[in-house]
mmCIF file of C-alpha atoms in Angstrom:
data_model
loop_
_atom_site.group_PDB
_atom_site.id
_atom_site.type_symbol
_atom_site.label_atom_id
_atom_site.label_comp_id
_atom_site.label_asym_id
_atom_site.label_seq_id
_atom_site.Cartn_x
_atom_site.Cartn_y
_atom_site.Cartn_z
ATOM 1 C CA UNK A 1 59.772 10.706 342.111
ATOM 2 C CA UNK A 2 58.254 13.203 344.511
ATOM 3 C CA UNK A 3 61.185 15.422 345.401
ATOM 4 C CA UNK A 4 58.891 18.291 346.372
ATOM 5 C CA UNK A 5 57.463 16.565 349.464
ATOM 6 C CA UNK A 6 60.469 14.452 350.435
ATOM 7 C CA UNK A 7 62.816 16.233 352.861
ATOM 8 C CA UNK A 8 66.407 16.596 351.726
ATOM 9 C CA UNK A 9 67.640 14.428 354.588
ATOM 10 C CA UNK A 10 67.617 14.026 358.338
ATOM 11 C CA UNK A 11 66.177 11.834 361.065
ATOM 12 C CA UNK A 12 63.503 9.409 359.868
ATOM 13 C CA UNK A 13 61.690 8.434 363.068
ATOM 14 C CA UNK A 14 59.741 5.187 362.946
ATOM 15 C CA UNK A 15 56.791 4.817 365.294
ATOM 16 C CA UNK A 16 56.389 1.105 365.897
ATOM 17 C CA UNK A 17 53.004 0.298 367.410
ATOM 18 C CA UNK A 18 51.326 -0.628 369.540
ATOM 19 C CA UNK A 19 53.105 1.876 371.761
ATOM 20 C CA UNK A 20 51.715 3.812 374.694
ATOM 21 C CA UNK A 21 51.709 7.544 374.012
ATOM 22 C CA UNK A 22 52.838 7.046 370.429
ATOM 23 C CA UNK A 23 51.408 10.341 369.158
ATOM 24 C CA UNK A 24 52.879 12.352 372.037
ATOM 25 C CA UNK A 25 56.238 10.670 371.467
ATOM 26 C CA UNK A 26 56.046 11.532 367.780
ATOM 27 C CA UNK A 27 55.390 15.174 368.622
ATOM 28 C CA UNK A 28 58.391 15.199 370.943
ATOM 29 C CA UNK A 29 60.544 13.634 368.215
ATOM 30 C CA UNK A 30 59.501 16.346 365.766
ATOM 31 C CA UNK A 31 60.283 19.035 368.327
ATOM 32 C CA UNK A 32 63.722 17.436 368.464
ATOM 33 C CA UNK A 33 64.164 17.675 364.709
ATOM 34 C CA UNK A 34 62.737 14.519 363.114
ATOM 35 C CA UNK A 35 61.943 15.411 359.492
ATOM 36 C CA UNK A 36 60.018 12.316 358.423
ATOM 37 C CA UNK A 37 57.835 9.875 360.344
ATOM 38 C CA UNK A 38 56.817 6.318 359.565
ATOM 39 C CA UNK A 39 53.949 4.505 361.261
ATOM 40 C CA UNK A 40 54.090 0.735 361.416
ATOM 41 C CA UNK A 41 51.890 -1.582 363.459
ATOM 42 C CA UNK A 42 51.526 -5.241 362.569
ATOM 43 C CA UNK A 43 49.482 -6.202 365.610
ATOM 44 C CA UNK A 44 46.636 -3.747 366.262
ATOM 45 C CA UNK A 45 43.249 -3.957 364.571
ATOM 46 C CA UNK A 46 42.409 -1.805 361.565
ATOM 47 C CA UNK A 47 40.238 0.646 363.513
ATOM 48 C CA UNK A 48 42.970 1.361 366.036
ATOM 49 C CA UNK A 49 45.602 1.741 363.325
ATOM 50 C CA UNK A 50 43.424 4.189 361.418
ATOM 51 C CA UNK A 51 42.817 6.240 364.558
ATOM 52 C CA UNK A 52 46.542 6.419 365.293
ATOM 53 C CA UNK A 53 47.507 7.132 361.685
ATOM 54 C CA UNK A 54 45.029 10.001 361.448
ATOM 55 C CA UNK A 55 46.234 11.391 364.771
ATOM 56 C CA UNK A 56 49.845 11.249 363.579
ATOM 57 C CA UNK A 57 48.986 12.984 360.307
ATOM 58 C CA UNK A 58 47.203 15.745 362.225
ATOM 59 C CA UNK A 59 50.082 16.074 364.690
ATOM 60 C CA UNK A 60 52.674 16.452 361.942
ATOM 61 C CA UNK A 61 50.925 19.279 360.102
ATOM 62 C CA UNK A 62 52.436 22.156 362.148
ATOM 63 C CA UNK A 63 55.893 20.675 361.574
ATOM 64 C CA UNK A 64 55.431 20.029 357.832
ATOM 65 C CA UNK A 65 56.677 16.481 358.416
ATOM 66 C CA UNK A 66 55.423 13.776 356.024
ATOM 67 C CA UNK A 67 53.929 10.597 357.478
ATOM 68 C CA UNK A 68 54.773 7.344 355.722
ATOM 69 C CA UNK A 69 52.646 4.245 356.324
ATOM 70 C CA UNK A 70 54.386 0.889 356.428
ATOM 71 C CA UNK A 71 52.993 -1.537 353.819
ATOM 72 C CA UNK A 72 49.308 -0.596 353.976
ATOM 73 C CA UNK A 73 48.092 1.421 350.961
ATOM 74 C CA UNK A 74 44.501 1.471 352.192
ATOM 75 C CA UNK A 75 45.581 2.903 355.540
ATOM 76 C CA UNK A 76 47.721 5.475 353.776
ATOM 77 C CA UNK A 77 44.784 6.659 351.686
ATOM 78 C CA UNK A 78 42.282 6.660 354.548
ATOM 79 C CA UNK A 79 44.565 8.529 356.935
ATOM 80 C CA UNK A 80 45.755 11.164 354.490
ATOM 81 C CA UNK A 81 49.390 10.172 354.965
ATOM 82 C CA UNK A 82 52.009 11.374 352.499
ATOM 83 C CA UNK A 83 53.305 8.027 351.370
ATOM 84 C CA UNK A 84 53.922 4.333 351.825
ATOM 85 C CA UNK A 85 56.906 2.122 352.588
ATOM 86 C CA UNK A 86 57.102 -1.156 350.674
ATOM 87 C CA UNK A 87 58.865 -4.386 351.589
ATOM 88 C CA UNK A 88 59.842 -7.315 349.422
ATOM 89 C CA UNK A 89 56.406 -8.942 349.756
ATOM 90 C CA UNK A 90 54.415 -5.825 348.844
ATOM 91 C CA UNK A 91 53.070 -4.656 345.492
ATOM 92 C CA UNK A 92 55.402 -3.545 342.741
ATOM 93 C CA UNK A 93 56.253 0.176 343.025
ATOM 94 C CA UNK A 94 55.139 0.820 339.454
ATOM 95 C CA UNK A 95 51.625 -0.380 340.287
ATOM 96 C CA UNK A 96 51.674 1.524 343.570
ATOM 97 C CA UNK A 97 52.715 4.733 341.808
ATOM 98 C CA UNK A 98 49.950 4.278 339.247
ATOM 99 C CA UNK A 99 47.468 3.806 342.077
ATOM 100 C CA UNK A 100 48.625 6.624 344.358
ATOM 101 C CA UNK A 101 49.654 9.195 341.774
ATOM 102 C CA UNK A 102 52.729 11.392 341.377
ATOM 103 C CA UNK A 103 52.456 13.210 344.709
ATOM 104 C CA UNK A 104 52.828 10.191 346.996
ATOM 105 C CA UNK A 105 56.172 9.403 348.599
ATOM 106 C CA UNK A 106 57.144 5.798 347.922
ATOM 107 C CA UNK A 107 60.020 4.130 349.734
ATOM 108 C CA UNK A 108 61.260 0.558 349.479
ATOM 109 C CA UNK A 109 63.309 -1.759 351.648
ATOM 110 C CA UNK A 110 66.389 -3.046 349.870
ATOM 111 C CA UNK A 111 67.971 -4.740 352.907
ATOM 112 C CA UNK A 112 71.533 -5.477 351.756
ATOM 113 C CA UNK A 113 70.632 -6.151 348.137
ATOM 114 C CA UNK A 114 72.189 -3.707 345.690
ATOM 115 C CA UNK A 115 70.646 -5.448 342.682
ATOM 116 C CA UNK A 116 67.202 -4.975 344.187
ATOM 117 C CA UNK A 117 68.084 -1.340 344.797
ATOM 118 C CA UNK A 118 69.040 -0.857 341.153
ATOM 119 C CA UNK A 119 65.767 -2.416 340.032
ATOM 120 C CA UNK A 120 63.728 -0.295 342.451
ATOM 121 C CA UNK A 121 65.541 2.898 341.453
ATOM 122 C CA UNK A 122 64.217 2.418 337.930
ATOM 123 C CA UNK A 123 60.617 2.259 339.216
ATOM 124 C CA UNK A 124 60.057 5.873 340.247
ATOM 125 C CA UNK A 125 60.558 5.413 343.997
ATOM 126 C CA UNK A 126 61.604 8.264 346.268
ATOM 127 C CA UNK A 127 63.942 6.492 348.632
ATOM 128 C CA UNK A 128 65.804 3.220 349.057
ATOM 129 C CA UNK A 129 66.232 1.815 352.566
ATOM 130 C CA UNK A 130 69.215 -0.354 353.558
ATOM 131 C CA UNK A 131 70.139 -2.230 356.707
ATOM 132 C CA UNK A 132 70.653 -3.406 359.293
ATOM 133 C CA UNK A 133 73.994 -1.714 359.861
ATOM 134 C CA UNK A 134 74.209 -2.536 363.566
ATOM 135 C CA UNK A 135 72.457 -4.967 365.916
ATOM 136 C CA UNK A 136 68.892 -3.797 366.344
ATOM 137 C CA UNK A 137 66.526 -4.507 369.243
ATOM 138 C CA UNK A 138 63.596 -3.913 366.876
ATOM 139 C CA UNK A 139 64.755 -6.570 364.394
ATOM 140 C CA UNK A 140 67.288 -8.723 366.260
ATOM 141 C CA UNK A 141 67.575 -11.308 363.482
ATOM 142 C CA UNK A 142 68.200 -8.868 360.631
ATOM 143 C CA UNK A 143 71.353 -9.565 358.651
ATOM 144 C CA UNK A 144 73.971 -6.852 359.053
ATOM 145 C CA UNK A 145 75.318 -5.128 355.957
ATOM 146 C CA UNK A 146 78.360 -3.000 355.211
ATOM 147 C CA UNK A 147 78.284 0.815 355.009
ATOM 148 C CA UNK A 148 80.076 0.417 351.680
ATOM 149 C CA UNK A 149 76.681 -0.469 350.239
ATOM 150 C CA UNK A 150 75.590 3.131 350.803
ATOM 151 C CA UNK A 151 78.433 4.474 348.668
ATOM 152 C CA UNK A 152 77.242 2.414 345.731
ATOM 153 C CA UNK A 153 73.573 3.216 346.333
ATOM 154 C CA UNK A 154 74.175 6.967 346.493
ATOM 155 C CA UNK A 155 74.622 7.104 342.713
ATOM 156 C CA UNK A 156 71.313 5.389 341.895
ATOM 157 C CA UNK A 157 69.117 8.496 342.105
ATOM 158 C CA UNK A 158 66.589 8.039 344.928
ATOM 159 C CA UNK A 159 67.406 9.213 348.433
ATOM 160 C CA UNK A 160 69.211 6.691 350.638
ATOM 161 C CA UNK A 161 67.959 5.627 354.078
ATOM 162 C CA UNK A 162 70.095 3.705 356.573
ATOM 163 C CA UNK A 163 68.385 1.678 359.303
ATOM 164 C CA UNK A 164 69.238 -0.847 361.974
ATOM 165 C CA UNK A 165 70.698 -0.106 365.394
ATOM 166 C CA UNK A 166 71.650 3.433 364.419
ATOM 167 C CA UNK A 167 72.533 5.965 367.102
ATOM 168 C CA UNK A 168 74.013 9.471 367.044
ATOM 169 C CA UNK A 169 77.292 7.832 368.054
ATOM 170 C CA UNK A 170 77.538 5.460 365.081
ATOM 171 C CA UNK A 171 75.556 7.437 362.513
ATOM 172 C CA UNK A 172 78.336 9.721 361.286
ATOM 173 C CA UNK A 173 80.037 6.925 359.355
ATOM 174 C CA UNK A 174 76.782 6.127 357.568
ATOM 175 C CA UNK A 175 76.254 9.744 356.565
ATOM 176 C CA UNK A 176 79.832 9.863 355.297
ATOM 177 C CA UNK A 177 79.154 6.718 353.272
ATOM 178 C CA UNK A 178 76.195 8.308 351.496
ATOM 179 C CA UNK A 179 73.058 8.034 353.646
ATOM 180 C CA UNK A 180 70.620 10.939 353.343
ATOM 181 C CA UNK A 181 68.405 9.759 356.202
ATOM 182 C CA UNK A 182 69.104 7.841 359.385
ATOM 183 C CA UNK A 183 66.070 5.822 360.455
ATOM 184 C CA UNK A 184 65.521 4.993 364.097
ATOM 185 C CA UNK A 185 62.830 3.050 365.917
ATOM 186 C CA UNK A 186 63.939 2.219 369.453
ATOM 187 C CA UNK A 187 66.579 4.951 369.481
ATOM 188 C CA UNK A 188 63.804 7.557 369.495
ATOM 189 C CA UNK A 189 60.513 5.933 370.472
ATOM 190 C CA UNK A 190 62.198 3.649 372.989
ATOM 191 C CA UNK A 191 63.882 6.577 374.684
ATOM 192 C CA UNK A 192 62.610 8.073 377.932
ATOM 193 C CA UNK A 193 63.083 11.466 376.251
ATOM 194 C CA UNK A 194 62.255 11.261 372.517
ATOM 195 C CA UNK A 195 62.852 14.991 372.042
ATOM 196 C CA UNK A 196 66.386 14.802 373.410
ATOM 197 C CA UNK A 197 67.083 11.619 371.449
ATOM 198 C CA UNK A 198 65.921 13.243 368.213
ATOM 199 C CA UNK A 199 67.893 16.379 368.993
ATOM 200 C CA UNK A 200 71.096 14.350 369.245
ATOM 201 C CA UNK A 201 70.466 13.016 365.744
ATOM 202 C CA UNK A 202 69.640 16.516 364.528
ATOM 203 C CA UNK A 203 72.922 17.807 365.957
ATOM 204 C CA UNK A 204 74.757 15.064 364.074
ATOM 205 C CA UNK A 205 73.164 16.132 360.794
ATOM 206 C CA UNK A 206 73.982 19.786 361.471
ATOM 207 C CA UNK A 207 77.616 18.900 362.130
ATOM 208 C CA UNK A 208 77.818 16.796 358.978
ATOM 209 C CA UNK A 209 76.340 19.578 356.839
ATOM 210 C CA UNK A 210 78.736 22.111 358.339
ATOM 211 C CA UNK A 211 81.715 19.946 357.410
ATOM 212 C CA UNK A 212 80.488 19.363 353.847
ATOM 213 C CA UNK A 213 79.574 23.002 353.141
#
């Protein structure tokens, strides 16, 4: 587990390509307080994805924000990104860790499956992602899960990410249930003002930390 490079918690902004102005939007999101950034693009060609991934990695350096690449280990290596996010159809995290080394951030989707989360937690991953918790325009057919899942996942060891239709208005309950990160795609990158959208999430985290301290 790479606790040194993984932030302690906050807004996990997901840049879903192809998207016009994706790098500029990412910069605005980081100005607003996003602490981790994922790049996912299932449609563009490999050259375009590499160009965007490298641009995102360069853009995040002044903010000390790690870039996570969705699924693609080769793209992660070539772009210099900090880590990779794995789904149920991707390679086993043990093999990925052996390939990438101890410094890479590895996250996995657990959907609403606590048994999968327990199995993944034993495989040296850095975070477990759960969702969807609310209807999501990015994944409209995703099955919704209960926030109670986060309470059980919080004891497994890796950081806990909540995703799926999350906004600053509904995120507080997920943080209270045990989420370390709130992931947002359309809530940030679909906003006309990504900086303001990210800042609203950042304010929510600040308020939650103030209450718990």
